[in-house]
Tab-separated table of C-alpha atoms (C1' of nucleotides) in Angstrom:
chain	number	residue	atom	x	y	z
X	1	UNK	CA	51.528	3.511	30.178
X	2	UNK	CA	48.046	4.923	30.443
X	3	UNK	CA	45.188	2.911	31.714
X	4	UNK	CA	42.638	3.270	28.980
X	5	UNK	CA	39.822	1.861	31.051
X	6	UNK	CA	40.531	4.470	33.660
X	7	UNK	CA	40.638	7.186	31.091
X	8	UNK	CA	37.237	6.215	29.765
X	9	UNK	CA	35.751	6.077	33.241
X	10	UNK	CA	37.164	9.475	34.057
X	11	UNK	CA	35.395	10.907	31.074
X	12	UNK	CA	32.102	9.383	32.043
X	13	UNK	CA	32.250	6.814	29.273
X	14	UNK	CA	31.208	3.244	29.598
X	15	UNK	CA	33.982	0.763	29.107
X	16	UNK	CA	33.920	-1.495	26.079
X	17	UNK	CA	36.318	-3.540	24.032
X	18	UNK	CA	35.950	-1.327	20.984
X	19	UNK	CA	36.373	1.898	22.894
X	20	UNK	CA	39.524	0.622	24.494
X	21	UNK	CA	40.899	-0.494	21.169
X	22	UNK	CA	40.154	2.832	19.633
X	23	UNK	CA	41.634	4.974	22.355
X	24	UNK	CA	44.705	2.773	22.419
X	25	UNK	CA	45.118	3.009	18.682
X	26	UNK	CA	44.799	6.778	18.704
X	27	UNK	CA	47.301	7.210	21.457
X	28	UNK	CA	49.817	4.931	19.793
X	29	UNK	CA	49.246	6.464	16.397
X	30	UNK	CA	50.102	9.826	17.847
X	31	UNK	CA	48.636	11.701	14.950
X	32	UNK	CA	45.515	12.406	13.041
X	33	UNK	CA	43.390	9.671	11.561
X	34	UNK	CA	40.197	9.506	9.593
X	35	UNK	CA	37.369	7.283	10.763
X	36	UNK	CA	38.088	4.907	7.954
X	37	UNK	CA	41.785	4.689	8.745
X	38	UNK	CA	40.906	3.816	12.308
X	39	UNK	CA	38.457	1.217	11.114
X	40	UNK	CA	40.971	-0.374	8.773
X	41	UNK	CA	43.745	-0.320	11.332
X	42	UNK	CA	41.576	-2.190	13.800
X	43	UNK	CA	40.438	-4.646	11.166
X	44	UNK	CA	44.062	-5.320	10.384
X	45	UNK	CA	44.559	-6.266	14.009
X	46	UNK	CA	41.866	-8.888	13.464
X	47	UNK	CA	39.538	-7.006	15.706
X	48	UNK	CA	35.851	-7.138	15.215
X	49	UNK	CA	34.607	-3.652	14.699
X	50	UNK	CA	32.231	-1.831	12.441
X	51	UNK	CA	32.700	1.497	10.712
X	52	UNK	CA	29.537	2.942	12.180
X	53	UNK	CA	30.736	1.946	15.623
X	54	UNK	CA	33.946	3.836	14.952
X	55	UNK	CA	31.924	6.898	14.098
X	56	UNK	CA	29.755	6.531	17.159
X	57	UNK	CA	32.702	6.084	19.462
X	58	UNK	CA	34.489	9.061	17.965
X	59	UNK	CA	31.377	11.146	18.368
X	60	UNK	CA	31.182	10.188	22.025
X	61	UNK	CA	34.864	10.920	22.535
X	62	UNK	CA	34.549	14.312	20.919
X	63	UNK	CA	31.551	15.142	23.041
X	64	UNK	CA	33.451	14.230	26.182
X	65	UNK	CA	36.468	16.206	25.091
X	66	UNK	CA	38.742	13.201	24.739
X	67	UNK	CA	39.223	13.667	21.022
X	68	UNK	CA	39.369	16.635	18.668
X	69	UNK	CA	37.664	16.551	15.308
X	70	UNK	CA	38.827	18.707	12.438
X	71	UNK	CA	39.030	18.742	8.672
X	72	UNK	CA	41.877	18.364	6.277
X	73	UNK	CA	41.994	21.312	3.911
X	74	UNK	CA	40.597	20.759	0.449
X	75	UNK	CA	38.970	17.547	1.478
X	76	UNK	CA	35.691	16.773	3.080
X	77	UNK	CA	36.855	14.034	5.325
X	78	UNK	CA	37.021	14.546	9.038
X	79	UNK	CA	40.154	13.738	10.988
X	80	UNK	CA	40.498	12.899	14.645
X	81	UNK	CA	43.207	13.213	17.257
X	82	UNK	CA	43.480	12.503	20.920
X	83	UNK	CA	43.172	15.755	22.745
X	84	UNK	CA	46.153	16.743	24.772
X	85	UNK	CA	45.693	17.829	28.312
X	86	UNK	CA	46.648	21.321	27.357
X	87	UNK	CA	44.993	23.047	24.470
X	88	UNK	CA	47.258	22.645	21.466
X	89	UNK	CA	47.489	22.633	17.707
X	90	UNK	CA	49.162	20.531	15.095
X	91	UNK	CA	51.608	20.908	12.331
X	92	UNK	CA	50.702	18.363	9.696
X	93	UNK	CA	52.722	17.068	6.779
X	94	UNK	CA	50.649	17.246	3.631
X	95	UNK	CA	52.468	14.290	2.139
X	96	UNK	CA	52.924	11.688	4.858
X	97	UNK	CA	50.489	13.108	7.413
X	98	UNK	CA	53.105	13.055	10.121
X	99	UNK	CA	52.066	15.474	12.826
X	100	UNK	CA	53.805	17.509	15.442
X	101	UNK	CA	52.089	19.227	18.336
X	102	UNK	CA	52.872	22.860	18.738
X	103	UNK	CA	54.328	23.662	22.128
X	104	UNK	CA	51.797	26.384	22.798
X	105	UNK	CA	48.833	28.128	21.282
X	106	UNK	CA	49.802	31.414	19.658
X	107	UNK	CA	46.309	32.806	19.905
X	108	UNK	CA	45.735	33.209	23.585
X	109	UNK	CA	46.608	36.873	24.000
X	110	UNK	CA	45.486	37.627	20.521
X	111	UNK	CA	41.938	36.536	21.237
X	112	UNK	CA	41.567	39.002	24.055
X	113	UNK	CA	42.474	41.965	21.957
X	114	UNK	CA	40.186	40.805	19.168
X	115	UNK	CA	37.305	40.445	21.583
X	116	UNK	CA	37.713	44.038	22.617
X	117	UNK	CA	37.999	45.326	19.101
X	118	UNK	CA	35.069	43.416	17.670
X	119	UNK	CA	32.766	43.039	20.634
X	120	UNK	CA	32.550	39.346	19.871
X	121	UNK	CA	32.653	36.715	22.547
X	122	UNK	CA	35.206	34.250	21.241
X	123	UNK	CA	34.506	30.710	22.333
X	124	UNK	CA	36.633	28.606	20.091
X	125	UNK	CA	39.113	28.515	17.307
X	126	UNK	CA	40.413	26.217	14.695
X	127	UNK	CA	44.067	26.221	13.823
X	128	UNK	CA	46.130	23.745	11.916
X	129	UNK	CA	49.403	24.375	10.182
X	130	UNK	CA	50.309	22.535	7.016
X	131	UNK	CA	53.540	21.922	5.231
X	132	UNK	CA	56.146	19.314	4.502
X	133	UNK	CA	58.186	17.479	7.064
X	134	UNK	CA	61.890	16.964	6.970
X	135	UNK	CA	61.627	13.757	4.956
X	136	UNK	CA	59.019	14.873	2.491
X	137	UNK	CA	60.094	18.335	1.569
R	1	UNK	CA	32.668	49.108	-7.660
R	2	UNK	CA	34.748	46.242	-8.943
R	3	UNK	CA	34.569	45.062	-12.474
R	4	UNK	CA	33.839	41.404	-12.080
R	5	UNK	CA	34.602	40.584	-15.669
R	6	UNK	CA	38.009	42.146	-15.260
R	7	UNK	CA	38.585	40.239	-12.060
R	8	UNK	CA	37.826	36.948	-13.771
R	9	UNK	CA	40.068	37.736	-16.658
R	10	UNK	CA	42.892	38.692	-14.348
R	11	UNK	CA	42.658	35.314	-12.716
R	12	UNK	CA	42.776	33.511	-16.021
R	13	UNK	CA	39.118	32.553	-15.882
R	14	UNK	CA	36.785	32.658	-18.807
R	15	UNK	CA	33.924	35.034	-18.457
R	16	UNK	CA	30.416	33.677	-18.096
R	17	UNK	CA	27.083	34.813	-16.809
R	18	UNK	CA	27.092	32.365	-13.915
R	19	UNK	CA	30.620	33.175	-12.866
R	20	UNK	CA	29.846	36.849	-12.808
R	21	UNK	CA	26.716	36.283	-10.789
R	22	UNK	CA	28.561	34.159	-8.323
R	23	UNK	CA	31.489	36.491	-7.795
R	24	UNK	CA	29.121	39.417	-7.467
R	25	UNK	CA	26.995	37.585	-4.933
R	26	UNK	CA	30.008	36.617	-2.861
R	27	UNK	CA	31.390	40.097	-2.813
R	28	UNK	CA	28.070	41.614	-1.825
R	29	UNK	CA	27.391	38.936	0.728
R	30	UNK	CA	30.651	39.810	2.399
R	31	UNK	CA	30.749	36.646	4.412
R	32	UNK	CA	30.880	32.923	4.219
R	33	UNK	CA	28.367	30.913	2.233
R	34	UNK	CA	27.811	27.265	1.521
R	35	UNK	CA	27.435	26.086	-2.059
R	36	UNK	CA	23.769	25.540	-1.479
R	37	UNK	CA	23.221	28.993	-0.024
R	38	UNK	CA	24.847	30.464	-3.088
R	39	UNK	CA	22.699	28.327	-5.324
R	40	UNK	CA	19.501	29.309	-3.545
R	41	UNK	CA	20.405	32.976	-3.465
R	42	UNK	CA	20.911	32.981	-7.205
R	43	UNK	CA	17.728	31.048	-7.793
R	44	UNK	CA	15.911	33.652	-5.742
R	45	UNK	CA	17.185	36.277	-8.132
R	46	UNK	CA	15.460	34.296	-10.868
R	47	UNK	CA	18.777	33.337	-12.320
R	48	UNK	CA	19.238	30.120	-14.171
R	49	UNK	CA	21.925	28.171	-12.438
R	50	UNK	CA	22.573	24.644	-11.359
R	51	UNK	CA	24.005	23.406	-8.092
R	52	UNK	CA	26.728	21.421	-9.785
R	53	UNK	CA	27.710	24.519	-11.715
R	54	UNK	CA	28.032	26.359	-8.435
R	55	UNK	CA	30.363	23.667	-7.196
R	56	UNK	CA	32.393	23.746	-10.378
R	57	UNK	CA	32.716	27.492	-10.341
R	58	UNK	CA	33.738	27.510	-6.711
R	59	UNK	CA	36.314	24.843	-7.403
R	60	UNK	CA	37.760	26.943	-10.215
R	61	UNK	CA	37.788	30.049	-8.041
R	62	UNK	CA	39.533	28.229	-5.234
R	63	UNK	CA	42.114	26.862	-7.614
R	64	UNK	CA	42.802	30.332	-8.956
R	65	UNK	CA	43.010	31.776	-5.482
R	66	UNK	CA	39.952	33.956	-5.821
R	67	UNK	CA	38.020	32.145	-3.120
R	68	UNK	CA	38.893	30.381	0.112
R	69	UNK	CA	37.254	27.127	1.061
R	70	UNK	CA	36.956	26.022	4.655
R	71	UNK	CA	34.749	24.010	6.939
R	72	UNK	CA	32.417	25.006	9.683
R	73	UNK	CA	33.274	23.135	12.859
R	74	UNK	CA	31.015	20.228	13.780
R	75	UNK	CA	29.520	20.120	10.330
R	76	UNK	CA	30.620	18.554	7.120
R	77	UNK	CA	29.568	21.295	4.814
R	78	UNK	CA	32.121	23.468	3.116
R	79	UNK	CA	31.924	27.220	3.238
R	80	UNK	CA	33.361	29.705	0.811
R	81	UNK	CA	34.538	33.317	0.985
R	82	UNK	CA	36.070	35.729	-1.423
R	83	UNK	CA	39.741	35.915	-0.701
R	84	UNK	CA	40.981	39.270	0.357
R	85	UNK	CA	43.966	40.746	-1.334
R	86	UNK	CA	45.936	40.393	1.822
R	87	UNK	CA	46.041	37.083	3.613
R	88	UNK	CA	43.481	37.227	6.396
R	89	UNK	CA	41.271	35.224	8.701
R	90	UNK	CA	37.731	35.412	9.930
R	91	UNK	CA	35.886	35.675	13.139
R	92	UNK	CA	32.563	33.923	12.673
R	93	UNK	CA	29.428	34.096	14.761
R	94	UNK	CA	28.206	30.599	15.505
R	95	UNK	CA	24.632	31.761	15.684
R	96	UNK	CA	24.039	34.219	12.851
R	97	UNK	CA	27.142	33.498	10.781
R	98	UNK	CA	28.106	37.133	10.701
R	99	UNK	CA	31.792	37.385	9.940
R	100	UNK	CA	34.505	39.882	10.631
R	101	UNK	CA	37.897	39.873	8.993
R	102	UNK	CA	40.815	40.021	11.321
R	103	UNK	CA	43.060	42.980	10.677
R	104	UNK	CA	46.176	40.865	10.446
R	105	UNK	CA	47.359	37.307	10.650
R	106	UNK	CA	48.822	36.495	14.055
R	107	UNK	CA	50.842	33.599	12.732
R	108	UNK	CA	53.410	35.204	10.536
R	109	UNK	CA	56.329	35.430	12.910
R	110	UNK	CA	55.199	32.362	14.733
R	111	UNK	CA	55.550	30.204	11.646
R	112	UNK	CA	59.198	31.069	11.233
R	113	UNK	CA	60.150	29.975	14.686
R	114	UNK	CA	58.155	26.782	14.308
R	115	UNK	CA	59.886	25.978	11.057
R	116	UNK	CA	63.240	26.192	12.758
R	117	UNK	CA	62.173	24.110	15.715
R	118	UNK	CA	60.504	21.355	13.747
R	119	UNK	CA	62.406	21.318	10.501
R	120	UNK	CA	59.101	21.459	8.665
R	121	UNK	CA	58.522	23.624	5.664
R	122	UNK	CA	55.241	25.365	6.455
R	123	UNK	CA	53.231	26.150	3.371
R	124	UNK	CA	49.798	26.929	4.653
R	125	UNK	CA	47.568	27.275	7.629
R	126	UNK	CA	43.972	27.206	8.521
R	127	UNK	CA	42.626	29.571	11.116
R	128	UNK	CA	39.111	30.545	11.941
R	129	UNK	CA	37.878	32.008	15.172
R	130	UNK	CA	34.403	31.228	16.444
R	131	UNK	CA	32.171	32.871	18.965
R	132	UNK	CA	29.116	35.027	19.356
R	133	UNK	CA	28.695	38.498	17.958
R	134	UNK	CA	27.403	41.476	19.849
R	135	UNK	CA	23.779	40.751	18.978
R	136	UNK	CA	23.818	37.035	19.555
R	137	UNK	CA	25.764	36.680	22.740
N	1	DA	C1'	28.201	39.263	-38.439
N	2	DA	C1'	29.108	34.127	-39.172
N	3	DT	C1'	31.988	30.021	-37.979
N	4	DG	C1'	34.291	26.526	-35.284
N	5	DC	C1'	36.410	24.904	-31.289
N	6	DA	C1'	37.151	24.666	-26.491
N	7	DA	C1'	35.295	25.423	-22.328
N	8	DA	C1'	31.132	26.014	-19.347
N	9	DT	C1'	26.590	24.509	-18.157
N	10	DG	C1'	22.415	21.629	-16.960
N	11	DC	C1'	20.623	17.474	-15.743
N	12	DA	C1'	20.563	13.010	-13.812
N	13	DA	C1'	22.954	9.594	-11.781
N	14	DA	C1'	26.931	8.100	-9.112
N	15	DT	C1'	29.943	8.550	-5.301
N	16	DC	C1'	31.776	9.443	-0.835
N	17	DG	C1'	31.665	10.258	3.967
N	18	DT	C1'	28.648	9.975	7.617
N	19	DT	C1'	24.355	8.874	10.163
N	20	DT	C1'	20.358	6.148	11.526
N	21	DG	C1'	16.882	2.290	12.672
N	22	DC	C1'	16.578	-1.855	14.506
N	23	DA	C1'	17.750	-6.430	16.173
N	24	DT	C1'	21.383	-8.461	18.963
N	25	DT	C1'	25.103	-8.394	22.286
N	26	DT	C1'	27.669	-6.488	26.034
N	27	DT	C1'	28.309	-3.774	30.185
N	28	DT	C1'	27.058	-2.240	34.621
N	29	DA	C1'	24.773	-2.030	38.882
N	30	DA	C1'	21.679	-4.219	41.986
U	1	DT	C1'	22.777	-13.862	38.424
U	2	DT	C1'	19.793	-11.054	36.452
U	3	DA	C1'	17.496	-7.034	34.463
U	4	DA	C1'	17.898	-2.582	32.424
U	5	DA	C1'	20.562	0.497	29.819
U	6	DA	C1'	23.818	1.260	26.700
U	7	DA	C1'	26.910	-0.261	22.874
U	8	DT	C1'	27.448	-2.785	18.665
U	9	DG	C1'	26.762	-4.754	13.900
U	10	DC	C1'	24.493	-4.605	9.801
U	11	DA	C1'	22.050	-2.674	6.138
U	12	DA	C1'	19.872	1.002	4.465
U	13	DA	C1'	19.304	6.080	4.308
U	14	DC	C1'	21.165	10.472	3.983
U	15	DG	C1'	23.384	14.838	2.609
U	16	DA	C1'	27.090	16.994	0.401
U	17	DT	C1'	29.815	16.807	-3.497
U	18	DT	C1'	31.331	14.936	-7.989
U	19	DT	C1'	30.905	13.031	-12.563
U	20	DG	C1'	29.407	11.665	-17.474
U	21	DC	C1'	27.352	13.246	-21.196
U	22	DA	C1'	24.517	16.005	-24.217
U	23	DT	C1'	23.759	20.878	-25.027
U	24	DT	C1'	24.909	25.693	-24.834
U	25	DT	C1'	27.959	29.499	-24.490
U	26	DG	C1'	32.171	32.373	-24.910
U	27	DC	C1'	35.688	33.832	-27.704
U	28	DA	C1'	39.056	34.019	-31.365
U	29	DT	C1'	39.182	33.962	-36.270
U	30	DT	C1'	37.451	34.660	-40.638
DNA sequence: AATGCAAATGCAAATCGTTTGCATTTTTAA
DNA sequence: TTAAAAATGCAAACGATTTGCATTTGCATT
């Protein structure tokens, strides 16, 4: 339902076949994917794309705030998700990788009190919840 | 003040010179360190140690729950901290890497309600807060 | 204290994920 | 339509981490 071209333009990103494919894939996938998974998924669709292009596109998307990059625990592979309009976090199944977005961020008020206590200026946080989904548990 | 040998034994880990050095370093460092930082710090102390040994020791410590492994955002290097007795999280300065432990985990009650809503079985979570400390901001 | 076995270590090479340089192609704006 | 700028493909480089194997160490037993 989204116009991917529009979405790219809005984020100050040049339009290209590969970028459209990638953003479309991510929004259909509705979950987290590694660069390689993205690459393979697009290959499977008989699309011409290169792994380094995937990385470069993801990097651009992250920089423009279109995509969030994080890391699966006990792994050194990065995973990527489309960023929701509102700041949110994910609950991720350790077995099948199914993900659910949390309805709200539980840290908002918490951060304020921590800032006061510690005298830090908090700019960011990383939160992912892990477990097993209904089917896998 | 801790007996590192005892601590290793308690965790079912064989005692060795390198393991003692590493656990001692981590507990004095009182913060997060990369494998390489640990390696270099021990080298500096004129200790004989190898980078792959550092990795192997850290892996063993993580497996036994003595150490927590996580990832600095926008980097693909793992960082390690001694695990506190109580479950806790860190506030990390993006500039100087100074860390502060949060007094309690803000997710405890939250997880229960999420489990009910989503039908997931939550087993773990990853939370780190980032910002700038008093000196660096 | 000496012995033997399993586990830990050092070293070098392999591996994995990610990034980069450069030639070619595509996009965009004039 | 064309020129300039940016994006892509490809191969090679890179950095972090892991692995295979020979050697050393820790530890239980004599």
